mmCIF file of C-alpha atoms in Angstrom:
data_model
loop_
_atom_site.group_PDB
_atom_site.id
_atom_site.type_symbol
_atom_site.label_atom_id
_atom_site.label_comp_id
_atom_site.label_asym_id
_atom_site.label_seq_id
_atom_site.Cartn_x
_atom_site.Cartn_y
_atom_site.Cartn_z
ATOM 1 C CA MET A 1 10.886 -101.963 -118.124
ATOM 2 C CA CYS A 2 13.075 -103.678 -120.602
ATOM 3 C CA TYR A 3 14.051 -101.894 -124.046
ATOM 4 C CA ASP A 4 14.005 -104.504 -125.989
ATOM 5 C CA CYS A 5 10.579 -105.058 -124.743
ATOM 6 C CA GLN A 6 9.659 -101.877 -126.223
ATOM 7 C CA ASN A 7 11.392 -101.623 -129.439
ATOM 8 C CA PRO A 8 9.907 -102.818 -132.042
ATOM 9 C CA TYR A 9 12.448 -103.518 -134.109
ATOM 10 C CA SER A 10 13.778 -106.199 -130.902
ATOM 11 C CA GLU A 11 13.715 -109.455 -132.486
ATOM 12 C CA HIS A 12 12.815 -109.721 -128.507
ATOM 13 C CA TYR A 13 9.712 -107.895 -128.960
ATOM 14 C CA THR A 14 6.973 -109.113 -127.671
ATOM 15 C CA MET A 15 2.944 -107.682 -127.985
ATOM 16 C CA LYS A 16 0.278 -109.099 -126.131
ATOM 17 C CA ILE A 17 -3.429 -108.351 -125.997
ATOM 18 C CA LEU A 18 -6.616 -108.877 -123.824
ATOM 19 C CA THR A 19 -9.561 -109.625 -126.472
ATOM 20 C CA VAL A 20 -12.772 -110.231 -124.728
ATOM 21 C CA ASP A 21 -15.645 -111.292 -126.721
ATOM 22 C CA ILE A 22 -19.031 -110.418 -125.054
ATOM 23 C CA GLY A 23 -22.461 -112.183 -125.849
ATOM 24 C CA THR A 24 -25.539 -113.692 -124.536
ATOM 25 C CA GLY A 25 -25.153 -117.272 -123.458
ATOM 26 C CA THR A 26 -20.902 -116.736 -123.250
ATOM 27 C CA GLN A 27 -17.771 -114.395 -122.206
ATOM 28 C CA ASP A 28 -14.899 -115.449 -125.357
ATOM 29 C CA ILE A 29 -11.802 -114.495 -123.923
ATOM 30 C CA PHE A 30 -8.618 -114.687 -126.319
ATOM 31 C CA LEU A 31 -5.300 -113.677 -125.178
ATOM 32 C CA TYR A 32 -2.644 -113.010 -128.411
ATOM 33 C CA ASP A 33 0.622 -113.588 -127.308
ATOM 34 C CA SER A 34 3.162 -112.360 -130.842
ATOM 35 C CA ARG A 35 5.010 -114.598 -129.041
ATOM 36 C CA LEU A 36 3.201 -118.003 -130.129
ATOM 37 C CA ASP A 37 1.045 -119.306 -132.812
ATOM 38 C CA LEU A 38 -1.754 -117.606 -133.479
ATOM 39 C CA GLU A 39 -3.879 -120.989 -132.541
ATOM 40 C CA ASN A 40 -1.947 -121.409 -130.054
ATOM 41 C CA GLY A 41 -3.427 -118.599 -127.930
ATOM 42 C CA PHE A 42 -4.651 -118.641 -124.600
ATOM 43 C CA LYS A 43 -8.125 -119.245 -124.950
ATOM 44 C CA LEU A 44 -11.065 -119.245 -122.522
ATOM 45 C CA VAL A 45 -14.638 -119.832 -122.944
ATOM 46 C CA VAL A 46 -17.028 -119.267 -120.283
ATOM 47 C CA PRO A 47 -20.685 -118.437 -119.136
ATOM 48 C CA SER A 48 -21.799 -114.341 -119.906
ATOM 49 C CA PRO A 49 -21.757 -111.702 -117.276
ATOM 50 C CA THR A 50 -26.033 -111.997 -118.278
ATOM 51 C CA MET A 51 -25.899 -116.153 -117.615
ATOM 52 C CA MET A 52 -24.132 -115.907 -114.512
ATOM 53 C CA VAL A 53 -26.514 -112.521 -113.078
ATOM 54 C CA ARG A 54 -29.420 -115.364 -114.021
ATOM 55 C CA GLN A 55 -27.989 -118.148 -111.823
ATOM 56 C CA GLN A 56 -27.684 -115.008 -109.355
ATOM 57 C CA LEU A 57 -31.370 -113.500 -108.967
ATOM 58 C CA GLN A 58 -32.816 -117.499 -109.401
ATOM 59 C CA SER A 59 -31.306 -118.355 -106.640
ATOM 60 C CA ALA A 60 -32.082 -115.502 -105.120
ATOM 61 C CA THR A 61 -35.867 -116.322 -105.931
ATOM 62 C CA ARG A 62 -35.917 -119.437 -104.647
ATOM 63 C CA ASN A 63 -34.204 -118.205 -101.286
ATOM 64 C CA LYS A 64 -37.510 -116.229 -101.707
ATOM 65 C CA GLU A 65 -35.121 -112.910 -100.682
ATOM 66 C CA ALA A 66 -34.965 -109.709 -102.064
ATOM 67 C CA VAL A 67 -32.257 -107.911 -104.289
ATOM 68 C CA LEU A 68 -30.307 -105.032 -104.759
ATOM 69 C CA LEU A 69 -28.868 -104.487 -108.635
ATOM 70 C CA THR A 70 -25.756 -101.677 -108.792
ATOM 71 C CA GLY A 71 -22.842 -100.957 -110.595
ATOM 72 C CA VAL A 72 -22.890 -99.878 -114.281
ATOM 73 C CA ILE A 73 -24.929 -100.695 -117.417
ATOM 74 C CA MET A 74 -24.548 -104.427 -118.545
ATOM 75 C CA GLY A 75 -26.472 -106.041 -121.529
ATOM 76 C CA GLY A 76 -29.994 -107.786 -120.642
ATOM 77 C CA GLY A 77 -31.614 -110.372 -122.543
ATOM 78 C CA PRO A 78 -31.734 -113.337 -119.589
ATOM 79 C CA SER A 79 -30.088 -111.322 -116.414
ATOM 80 C CA HIS A 80 -33.314 -108.779 -117.012
ATOM 81 C CA TRP A 81 -36.283 -112.220 -117.628
ATOM 82 C CA ALA A 82 -34.912 -113.656 -114.559
ATOM 83 C CA ALA A 83 -34.319 -110.076 -112.836
ATOM 84 C CA GLU A 84 -38.987 -110.176 -113.728
ATOM 85 C CA ALA A 85 -39.531 -113.475 -112.735
ATOM 86 C CA HIS A 86 -37.998 -111.943 -109.419
ATOM 87 C CA LEU A 87 -40.393 -109.033 -109.333
ATOM 88 C CA LYS A 88 -43.498 -111.675 -110.667
ATOM 89 C CA SER A 89 -42.441 -113.882 -107.291
ATOM 90 C CA GLY A 90 -43.545 -111.066 -105.152
ATOM 91 C CA LEU A 91 -40.001 -110.128 -104.359
ATOM 92 C CA ASP A 92 -38.424 -106.721 -104.383
ATOM 93 C CA VAL A 93 -35.495 -105.053 -106.581
ATOM 94 C CA PHE A 94 -34.022 -103.017 -105.858
ATOM 95 C CA VAL A 95 -31.658 -101.167 -108.613
ATOM 96 C CA THR A 96 -29.351 -98.020 -108.160
ATOM 97 C CA PRO A 97 -29.842 -95.980 -111.851
ATOM 98 C CA ASP A 98 -26.439 -96.290 -113.781
ATOM 99 C CA ALA A 99 -27.684 -100.816 -113.130
ATOM 100 C CA ALA A 100 -31.596 -99.864 -113.926
ATOM 101 C CA ARG A 101 -30.140 -98.346 -117.294
ATOM 102 C CA SER A 102 -29.045 -102.152 -118.227
ATOM 103 C CA PHE A 103 -33.217 -102.682 -118.604
ATOM 104 C CA ASN A 104 -33.576 -99.305 -119.610
ATOM 105 C CA ASP A 105 -31.767 -96.263 -120.529
ATOM 106 C CA ASP A 106 -35.323 -94.620 -119.596
ATOM 107 C CA LEU A 107 -35.399 -95.068 -115.934
ATOM 108 C CA ASP A 108 -39.414 -93.804 -115.738
ATOM 109 C CA GLU A 109 -39.728 -97.392 -117.924
ATOM 110 C CA VAL A 110 -37.862 -99.004 -115.195
ATOM 111 C CA ARG A 111 -39.598 -97.830 -112.519
ATOM 112 C CA GLU A 112 -43.210 -99.010 -114.347
ATOM 113 C CA MET A 113 -41.690 -102.844 -114.705
ATOM 114 C CA GLY A 114 -41.660 -102.415 -111.062
ATOM 115 C CA PHE A 115 -38.470 -102.443 -109.903
ATOM 116 C CA GLN A 116 -37.183 -99.800 -107.440
ATOM 117 C CA ILE A 117 -35.050 -97.059 -108.241
ATOM 118 C CA VAL A 118 -32.372 -95.853 -105.330
ATOM 119 C CA SER A 119 -29.682 -94.114 -104.655
ATOM 120 C CA GLU A 120 -26.012 -95.038 -104.430
ATOM 121 C CA ASP A 121 -26.259 -93.995 -100.805
ATOM 122 C CA GLU A 122 -29.399 -96.057 -99.842
ATOM 123 C CA ALA A 123 -28.014 -98.886 -101.549
ATOM 124 C CA LEU A 124 -25.748 -98.853 -98.631
ATOM 125 C CA GLN A 125 -28.336 -100.290 -96.367
ATOM 126 C CA LEU A 126 -30.242 -101.652 -98.742
ATOM 127 C CA SER A 127 -26.881 -104.258 -99.220
ATOM 128 C CA LYS A 128 -27.023 -105.393 -95.093
ATOM 129 C CA LYS A 129 -30.008 -106.287 -96.053
ATOM 130 C CA THR A 130 -30.677 -107.979 -98.983
ATOM 131 C CA THR A 131 -29.024 -109.826 -101.829
ATOM 132 C CA HIS A 132 -26.332 -107.478 -102.924
ATOM 133 C CA ILE A 133 -25.902 -108.181 -107.184
ATOM 134 C CA GLU A 134 -23.095 -105.971 -108.602
ATOM 135 C CA LEU A 135 -23.595 -105.211 -112.257
ATOM 136 C CA MET A 136 -20.693 -105.344 -114.963
ATOM 137 C CA ASP A 137 -19.972 -106.288 -118.625
ATOM 138 C CA PHE A 138 -15.991 -106.361 -117.930
ATOM 139 C CA ASP A 139 -14.159 -107.903 -114.819
ATOM 140 C CA TYR A 140 -11.428 -108.086 -115.559
ATOM 141 C CA GLN A 141 -10.027 -109.056 -111.989
ATOM 142 C CA ARG A 142 -11.670 -112.041 -112.998
ATOM 143 C CA ILE A 143 -10.039 -112.861 -115.828
ATOM 144 C CA ARG A 144 -6.855 -111.693 -114.210
ATOM 145 C CA ASN A 145 -7.472 -113.933 -111.645
ATOM 146 C CA THR A 146 -8.104 -117.006 -113.501
ATOM 147 C CA LEU A 147 -5.218 -116.295 -115.055
ATOM 148 C CA THR A 148 -2.636 -116.226 -113.317
ATOM 149 C CA ARG A 149 -3.838 -119.483 -111.497
ATOM 150 C CA PHE A 150 -2.731 -121.516 -114.964
ATOM 151 C CA GLY A 151 0.620 -119.447 -114.859
ATOM 152 C CA VAL A 152 -0.406 -116.960 -117.506
ATOM 153 C CA PRO A 153 -0.118 -112.464 -115.355
ATOM 154 C CA LEU A 154 -1.509 -109.716 -117.467
ATOM 155 C CA ASN A 155 0.262 -107.373 -116.322
ATOM 156 C CA ASP A 156 2.270 -106.757 -119.513
ATOM 157 C CA LEU A 157 -0.613 -106.100 -121.128
ATOM 158 C CA ALA A 158 -0.069 -104.132 -125.111
ATOM 159 C CA ALA A 159 -3.498 -103.844 -124.978
ATOM 160 C CA VAL A 160 -7.562 -104.214 -123.595
ATOM 161 C CA ALA A 161 -10.637 -105.411 -126.628
ATOM 162 C CA VAL A 162 -13.411 -105.532 -125.482
ATOM 163 C CA ALA A 163 -16.520 -105.951 -127.912
ATOM 164 C CA VAL A 164 -20.140 -105.687 -126.899
ATOM 165 C CA PHE A 165 -23.622 -105.388 -128.812
ATOM 166 C CA ASP A 166 -25.097 -102.199 -127.995
ATOM 167 C CA HIS A 167 -28.308 -100.536 -128.576
ATOM 168 C CA GLY A 168 -27.572 -97.099 -127.992
ATOM 169 C CA ASP A 169 -29.000 -94.485 -126.399
ATOM 170 C CA SER A 170 -32.512 -94.620 -128.560
ATOM 171 C CA PRO A 171 -34.456 -91.119 -127.713
ATOM 172 C CA PRO A 172 -37.499 -91.041 -126.327
ATOM 173 C CA GLY A 173 -40.751 -93.146 -128.617
ATOM 174 C CA TYR A 174 -37.895 -94.081 -130.985
ATOM 175 C CA SER A 175 -37.494 -98.289 -130.558
ATOM 176 C CA ASP A 176 -34.251 -99.454 -129.566
ATOM 177 C CA ARG A 177 -34.216 -102.649 -132.491
ATOM 178 C CA GLN A 178 -34.838 -99.637 -135.324
ATOM 179 C CA PHE A 179 -32.531 -97.158 -133.761
ATOM 180 C CA ARG A 180 -30.434 -99.765 -133.877
ATOM 181 C CA PHE A 181 -30.720 -100.545 -137.116
ATOM 182 C CA ASP A 182 -29.961 -97.044 -138.312
ATOM 183 C CA TYR A 183 -26.924 -96.687 -136.546
ATOM 184 C CA LEU A 184 -25.457 -99.618 -138.318
ATOM 185 C CA ASP A 185 -26.591 -98.153 -141.690
ATOM 186 C CA SER A 186 -25.167 -94.544 -140.550
ATOM 187 C CA ARG A 187 -21.970 -96.534 -139.477
ATOM 188 C CA ILE A 188 -21.143 -97.967 -142.056
ATOM 189 C CA ARG A 189 -22.784 -95.257 -145.341
ATOM 190 C CA GLU A 190 -19.970 -93.017 -143.423
ATOM 191 C CA GLU A 191 -17.040 -95.144 -143.177
ATOM 192 C CA ASN A 192 -17.793 -98.434 -144.817
ATOM 193 C CA ARG A 193 -15.622 -100.605 -143.066
ATOM 194 C CA LEU A 194 -16.130 -103.737 -139.637
ATOM 195 C CA SER A 195 -13.230 -100.375 -137.724
ATOM 196 C CA ALA A 196 -15.878 -98.213 -138.462
ATOM 197 C CA PHE A 197 -17.380 -100.073 -134.839
ATOM 198 C CA ALA A 198 -14.609 -99.551 -133.180
ATOM 199 C CA PHE A 199 -13.429 -96.908 -131.255
ATOM 200 C CA PRO A 200 -10.918 -96.261 -128.784
ATOM 201 C CA GLY A 201 -12.022 -95.913 -124.994
ATOM 202 C CA ASP A 202 -11.851 -92.283 -124.893
ATOM 203 C CA ASP A 203 -13.893 -91.682 -128.135
ATOM 204 C CA VAL A 204 -16.963 -93.742 -127.789
ATOM 205 C CA PRO A 205 -20.109 -91.874 -128.702
ATOM 206 C CA GLU A 206 -22.177 -90.940 -126.386
ATOM 207 C CA ILE A 207 -24.849 -92.853 -127.033
ATOM 208 C CA MET A 208 -23.135 -95.901 -126.671
ATOM 209 C CA THR A 209 -23.965 -96.361 -123.377
ATOM 210 C CA ARG A 210 -22.973 -100.308 -123.271
ATOM 211 C CA LEU A 211 -19.833 -99.089 -124.118
ATOM 212 C CA LYS A 212 -19.058 -96.863 -122.549
ATOM 213 C CA ALA A 213 -20.048 -98.290 -119.492
ATOM 214 C CA VAL A 214 -17.541 -101.229 -120.311
ATOM 215 C CA VAL A 215 -14.970 -98.654 -120.880
ATOM 216 C CA SER A 216 -15.292 -97.040 -116.646
ATOM 217 C CA SER A 217 -15.409 -101.010 -115.805
ATOM 218 C CA ALA A 218 -11.539 -100.777 -117.514
ATOM 219 C CA ARG A 219 -10.034 -97.982 -115.849
ATOM 220 C CA GLY A 220 -7.492 -98.922 -114.010
ATOM 221 C CA ILE A 221 -5.796 -101.365 -116.343
ATOM 222 C CA ASP A 222 -2.294 -100.088 -117.604
ATOM 223 C CA ALA A 223 -3.047 -100.606 -120.948
ATOM 224 C CA PRO A 224 -5.402 -98.484 -123.862
#
């Protein structure tokens, strides 16, 4: 790497930060580039991961196909409702443990919903005879490929920042809603600043299971 690119006191120093805000309806992607005015940074607003999974599930329901869900914890909402509708249509939904926690951190609760939890080995066999959908909130490769097609490379990032709304892993008998409010309250009382809700990848609290899944999906990126 060139010295100028790493020296913050050089007039040639640049910084690029990929930011992704993952919501229910959309994911908003912004590439900060210190060489550009802020309003000229490259932006993408595309369907959220949960909406894309919803579309795939609805297609499988129309085609009367059994579904296999693998991957990691991701945001629910539309994808969860589509999976439940698939079950109500009399069709099977197989799901690996990590993916199942997208619906509830308690796997017994997931089973009671009607989902069939299978091991990774069983999933390998089922993938040949089901519609296979991989769950993840942060698909870096997809974002990178899209921007690369427009001549915007991501091979020199200084950092990656991803925002998700994590309900947290609430203890049994503790409502997700109350757990979330109590967590927000404790963080505000402890630090009382917006950065109280931001963590380096290695410091994400264990209870923030969705955020930890994002960190897992980001492994291999040459940036913090």
